[in-house]
Short mmCIF file of N, CA and C in Angstrom, two decimals:
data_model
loop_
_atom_site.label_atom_id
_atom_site.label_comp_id
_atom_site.label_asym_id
_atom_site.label_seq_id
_atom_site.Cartn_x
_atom_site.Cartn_y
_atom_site.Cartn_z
N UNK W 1 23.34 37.60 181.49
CA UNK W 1 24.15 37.41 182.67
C UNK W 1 23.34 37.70 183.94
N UNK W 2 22.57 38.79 183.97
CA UNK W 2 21.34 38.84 185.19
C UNK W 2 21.11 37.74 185.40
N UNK W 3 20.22 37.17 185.03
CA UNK W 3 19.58 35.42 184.91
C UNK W 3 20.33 34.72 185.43
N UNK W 4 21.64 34.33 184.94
CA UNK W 4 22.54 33.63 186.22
C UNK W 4 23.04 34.28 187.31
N UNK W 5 23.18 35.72 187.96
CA UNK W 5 23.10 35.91 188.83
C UNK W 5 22.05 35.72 190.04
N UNK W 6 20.65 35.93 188.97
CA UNK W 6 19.44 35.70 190.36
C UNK W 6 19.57 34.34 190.44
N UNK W 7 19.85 33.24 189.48
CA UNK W 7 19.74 32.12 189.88
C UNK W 7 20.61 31.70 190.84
N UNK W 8 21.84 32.20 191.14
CA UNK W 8 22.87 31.63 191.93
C UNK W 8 22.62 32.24 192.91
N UNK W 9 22.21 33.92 193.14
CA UNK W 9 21.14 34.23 194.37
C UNK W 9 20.29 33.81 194.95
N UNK W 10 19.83 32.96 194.32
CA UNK W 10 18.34 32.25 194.91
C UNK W 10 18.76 30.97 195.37
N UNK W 11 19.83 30.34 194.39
CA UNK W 11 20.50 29.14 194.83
C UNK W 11 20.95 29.31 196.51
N UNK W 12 21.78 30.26 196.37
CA UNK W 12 22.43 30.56 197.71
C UNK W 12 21.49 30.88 198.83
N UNK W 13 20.60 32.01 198.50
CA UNK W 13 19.74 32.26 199.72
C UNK W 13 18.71 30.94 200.04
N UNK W 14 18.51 30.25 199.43
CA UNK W 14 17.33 29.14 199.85
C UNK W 14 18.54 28.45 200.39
N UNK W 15 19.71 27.48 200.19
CA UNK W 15 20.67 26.68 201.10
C UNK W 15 21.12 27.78 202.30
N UNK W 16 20.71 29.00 202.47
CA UNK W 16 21.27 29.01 203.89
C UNK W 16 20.36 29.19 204.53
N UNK W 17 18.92 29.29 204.17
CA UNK W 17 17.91 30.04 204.54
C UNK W 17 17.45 27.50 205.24
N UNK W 18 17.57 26.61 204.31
CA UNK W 18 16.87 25.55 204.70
C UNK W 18 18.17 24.79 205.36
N UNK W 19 19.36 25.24 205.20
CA UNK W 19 20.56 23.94 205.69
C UNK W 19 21.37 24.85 206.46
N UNK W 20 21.15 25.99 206.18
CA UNK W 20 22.50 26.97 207.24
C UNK W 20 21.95 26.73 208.70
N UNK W 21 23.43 26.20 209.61
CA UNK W 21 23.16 26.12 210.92
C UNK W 21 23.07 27.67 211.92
N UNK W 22 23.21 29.04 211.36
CA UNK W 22 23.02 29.81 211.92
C UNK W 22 20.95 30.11 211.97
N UNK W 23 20.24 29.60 211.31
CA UNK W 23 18.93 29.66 211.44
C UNK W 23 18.58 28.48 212.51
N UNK W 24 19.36 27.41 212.86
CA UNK W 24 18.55 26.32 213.72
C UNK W 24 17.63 26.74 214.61
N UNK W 25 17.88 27.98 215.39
CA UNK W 25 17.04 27.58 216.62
C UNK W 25 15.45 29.12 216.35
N UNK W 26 15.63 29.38 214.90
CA UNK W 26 14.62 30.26 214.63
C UNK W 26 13.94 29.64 213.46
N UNK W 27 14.42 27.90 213.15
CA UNK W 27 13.51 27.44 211.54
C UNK W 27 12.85 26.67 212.27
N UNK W 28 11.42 27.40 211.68
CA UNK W 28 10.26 26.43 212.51
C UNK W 28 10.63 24.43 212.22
N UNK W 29 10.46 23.69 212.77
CA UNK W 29 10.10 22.11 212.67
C UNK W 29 9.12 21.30 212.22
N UNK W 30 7.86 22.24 212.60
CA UNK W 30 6.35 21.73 212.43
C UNK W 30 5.47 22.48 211.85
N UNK W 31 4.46 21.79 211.08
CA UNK W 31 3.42 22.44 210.17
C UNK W 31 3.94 23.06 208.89
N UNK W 32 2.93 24.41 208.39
CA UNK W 32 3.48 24.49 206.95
C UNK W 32 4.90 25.16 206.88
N UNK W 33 4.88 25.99 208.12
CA UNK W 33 6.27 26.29 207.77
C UNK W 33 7.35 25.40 208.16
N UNK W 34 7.35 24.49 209.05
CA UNK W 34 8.32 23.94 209.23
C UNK W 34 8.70 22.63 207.59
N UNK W 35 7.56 22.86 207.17
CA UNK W 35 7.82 21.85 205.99
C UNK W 35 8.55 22.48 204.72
N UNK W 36 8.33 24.06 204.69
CA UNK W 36 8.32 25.09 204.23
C UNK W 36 9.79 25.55 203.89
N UNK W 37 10.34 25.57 205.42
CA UNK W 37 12.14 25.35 205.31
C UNK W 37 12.67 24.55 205.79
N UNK W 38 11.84 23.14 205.03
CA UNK W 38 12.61 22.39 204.80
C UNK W 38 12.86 21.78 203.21
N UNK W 39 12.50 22.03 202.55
CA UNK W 39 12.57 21.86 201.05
C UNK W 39 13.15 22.90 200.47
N UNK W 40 13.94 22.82 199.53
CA UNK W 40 14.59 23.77 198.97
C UNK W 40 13.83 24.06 197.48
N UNK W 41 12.93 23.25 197.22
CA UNK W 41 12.44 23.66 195.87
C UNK W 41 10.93 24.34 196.58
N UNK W 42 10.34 23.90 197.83
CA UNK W 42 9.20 25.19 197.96
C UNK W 42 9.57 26.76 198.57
N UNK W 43 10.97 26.79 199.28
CA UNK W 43 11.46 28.17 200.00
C UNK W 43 11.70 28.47 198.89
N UNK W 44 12.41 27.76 197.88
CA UNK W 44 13.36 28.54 196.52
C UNK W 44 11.72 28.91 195.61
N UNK W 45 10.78 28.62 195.73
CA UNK W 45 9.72 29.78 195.16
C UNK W 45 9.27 31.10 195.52
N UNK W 46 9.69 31.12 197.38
CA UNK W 46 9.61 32.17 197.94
C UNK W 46 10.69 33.11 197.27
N UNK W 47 11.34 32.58 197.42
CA UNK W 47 13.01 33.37 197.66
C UNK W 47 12.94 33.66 195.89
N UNK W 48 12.76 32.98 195.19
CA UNK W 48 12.42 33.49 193.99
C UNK W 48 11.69 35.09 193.93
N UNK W 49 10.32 35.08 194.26
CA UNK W 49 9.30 35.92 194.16
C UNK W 49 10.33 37.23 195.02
N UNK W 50 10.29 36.66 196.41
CA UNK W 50 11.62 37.69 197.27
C UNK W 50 12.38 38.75 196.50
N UNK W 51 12.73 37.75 195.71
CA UNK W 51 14.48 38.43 194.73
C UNK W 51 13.84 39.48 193.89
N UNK W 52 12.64 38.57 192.95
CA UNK W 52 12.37 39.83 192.18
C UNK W 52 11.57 41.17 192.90
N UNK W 53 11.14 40.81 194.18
CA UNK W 53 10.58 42.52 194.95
C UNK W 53 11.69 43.32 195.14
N UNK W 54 12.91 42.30 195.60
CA UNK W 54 13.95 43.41 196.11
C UNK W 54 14.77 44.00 194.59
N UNK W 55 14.66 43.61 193.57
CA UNK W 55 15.21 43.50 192.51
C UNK W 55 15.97 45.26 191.98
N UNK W 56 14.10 45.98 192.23
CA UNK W 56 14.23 47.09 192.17
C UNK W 56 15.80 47.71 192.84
N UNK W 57 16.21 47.30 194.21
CA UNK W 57 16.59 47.54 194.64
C UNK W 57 18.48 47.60 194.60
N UNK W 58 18.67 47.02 193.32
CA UNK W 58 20.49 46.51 193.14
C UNK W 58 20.30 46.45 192.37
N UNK W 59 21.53 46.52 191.36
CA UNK W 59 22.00 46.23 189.90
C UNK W 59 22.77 45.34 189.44
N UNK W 60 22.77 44.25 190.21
CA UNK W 60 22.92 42.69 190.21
C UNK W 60 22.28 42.17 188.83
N UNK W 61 20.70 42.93 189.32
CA UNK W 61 19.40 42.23 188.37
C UNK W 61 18.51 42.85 188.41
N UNK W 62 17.47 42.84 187.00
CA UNK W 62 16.42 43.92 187.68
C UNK W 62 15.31 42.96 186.22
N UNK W 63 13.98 43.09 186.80
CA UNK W 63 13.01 42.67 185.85
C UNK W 63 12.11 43.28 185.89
N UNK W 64 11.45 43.36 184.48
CA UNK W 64 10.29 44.30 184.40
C UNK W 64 9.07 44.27 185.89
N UNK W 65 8.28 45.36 185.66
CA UNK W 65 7.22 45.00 186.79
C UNK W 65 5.81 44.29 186.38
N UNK W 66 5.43 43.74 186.34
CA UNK W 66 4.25 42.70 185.91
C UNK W 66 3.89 42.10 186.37
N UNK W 67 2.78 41.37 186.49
CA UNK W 67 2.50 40.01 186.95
C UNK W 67 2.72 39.12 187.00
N UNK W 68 2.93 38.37 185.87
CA UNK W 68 3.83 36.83 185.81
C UNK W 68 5.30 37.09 185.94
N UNK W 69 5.99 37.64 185.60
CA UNK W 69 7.59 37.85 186.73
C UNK W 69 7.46 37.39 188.24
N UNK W 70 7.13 37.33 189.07
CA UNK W 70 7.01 36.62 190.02
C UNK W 70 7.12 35.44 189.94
N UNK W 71 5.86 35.15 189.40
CA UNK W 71 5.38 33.05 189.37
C UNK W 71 6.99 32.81 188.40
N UNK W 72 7.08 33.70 187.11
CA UNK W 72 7.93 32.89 186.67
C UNK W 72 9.15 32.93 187.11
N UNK W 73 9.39 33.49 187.85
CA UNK W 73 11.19 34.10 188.54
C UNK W 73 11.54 32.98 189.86
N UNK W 74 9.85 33.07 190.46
CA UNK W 74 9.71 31.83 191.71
C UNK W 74 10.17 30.79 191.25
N UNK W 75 9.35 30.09 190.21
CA UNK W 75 9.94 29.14 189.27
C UNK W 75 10.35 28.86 189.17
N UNK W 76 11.60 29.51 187.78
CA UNK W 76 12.88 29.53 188.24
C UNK W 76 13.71 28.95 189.04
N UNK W 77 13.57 30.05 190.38
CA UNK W 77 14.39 29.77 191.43
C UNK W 77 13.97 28.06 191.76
N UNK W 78 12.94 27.67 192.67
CA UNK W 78 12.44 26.61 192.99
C UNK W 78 12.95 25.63 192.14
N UNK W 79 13.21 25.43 190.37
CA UNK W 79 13.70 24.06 189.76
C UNK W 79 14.93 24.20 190.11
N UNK W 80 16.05 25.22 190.08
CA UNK W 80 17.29 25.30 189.92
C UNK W 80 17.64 25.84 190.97
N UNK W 81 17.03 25.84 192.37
CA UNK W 81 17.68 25.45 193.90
C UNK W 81 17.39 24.30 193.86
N UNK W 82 16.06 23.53 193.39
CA UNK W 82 16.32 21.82 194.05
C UNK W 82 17.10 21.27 193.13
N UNK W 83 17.20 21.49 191.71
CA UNK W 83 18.08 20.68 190.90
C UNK W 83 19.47 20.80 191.66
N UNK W 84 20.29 22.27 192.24
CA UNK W 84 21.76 22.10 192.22
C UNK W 84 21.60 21.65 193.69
N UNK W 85 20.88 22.02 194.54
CA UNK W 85 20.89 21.17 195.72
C UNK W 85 20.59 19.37 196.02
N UNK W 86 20.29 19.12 194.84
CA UNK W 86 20.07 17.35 194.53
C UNK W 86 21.56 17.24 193.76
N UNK W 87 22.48 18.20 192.82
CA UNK W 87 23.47 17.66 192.52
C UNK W 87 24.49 18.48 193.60
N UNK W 88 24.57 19.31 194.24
CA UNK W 88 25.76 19.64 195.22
C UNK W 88 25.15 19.28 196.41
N UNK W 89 26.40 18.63 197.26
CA UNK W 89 26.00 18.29 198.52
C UNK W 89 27.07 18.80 199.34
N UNK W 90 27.32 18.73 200.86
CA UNK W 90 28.27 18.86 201.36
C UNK W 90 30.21 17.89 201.01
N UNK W 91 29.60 17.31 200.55
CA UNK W 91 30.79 16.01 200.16
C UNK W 91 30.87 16.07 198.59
N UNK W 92 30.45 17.55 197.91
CA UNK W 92 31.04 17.82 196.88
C UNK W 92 30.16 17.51 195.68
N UNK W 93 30.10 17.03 194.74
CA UNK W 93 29.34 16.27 193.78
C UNK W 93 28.22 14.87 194.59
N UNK W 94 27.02 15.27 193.84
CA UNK W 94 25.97 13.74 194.40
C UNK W 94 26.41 13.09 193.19
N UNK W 95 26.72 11.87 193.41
CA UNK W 95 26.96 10.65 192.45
C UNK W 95 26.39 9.62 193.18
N UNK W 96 24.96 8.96 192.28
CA UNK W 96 24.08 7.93 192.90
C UNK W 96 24.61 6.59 192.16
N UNK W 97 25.31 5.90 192.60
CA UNK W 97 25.13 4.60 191.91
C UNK W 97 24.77 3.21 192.71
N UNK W 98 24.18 2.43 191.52
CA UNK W 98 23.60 1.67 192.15
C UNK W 98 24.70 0.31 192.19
#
């Protein structure tokens, strides 16, 4: 059950961190960061790595301390913020048809 909590943590913090209108006039536009938050599968690697530093910190979730916990937690986060942000949109379900 951890595991789906950081994921829906990470889900959440990368959509408000790249689409929430309370960041507009502090998310950079240009260069690496502005490219940075704008993708939800490269912030959701940050925000991945993020989650597991603060991890220590709540009992939400907690993961060992190691080295690859990071890359793989970033991971993680990064496929399954862009996957549910390619299937949730503001208008509810993405349904592409051709």
């Amino acid at each position: 059950m951890e595991l789906v909590y950081f994921i829906l943590a990470a889900y959440g913090l990368t959509q408000i961190l790249v689409y929430g209108s309370i960041f507009n006039k502090i998310r950079p536009e240009k260069g690496f960061f502005g490219e940075l938050f704008h993708c939800p599968m490269c912030l959701g690697f940050w925000v991945g790595a993020f989650l597991y530093g603060i991890s220590f910190y709540t009992e939400l979730f907690t993961f060992e301390l190691n080295w690859a916990n990071p890359i793989i937690l970033g991971s993680l986060s990064s496929g399954t913020s862009y996957a549910l942000s390619m299937l949730f949109g503001d208008e509810g379900i993405n349904v592409k048809r051709n």
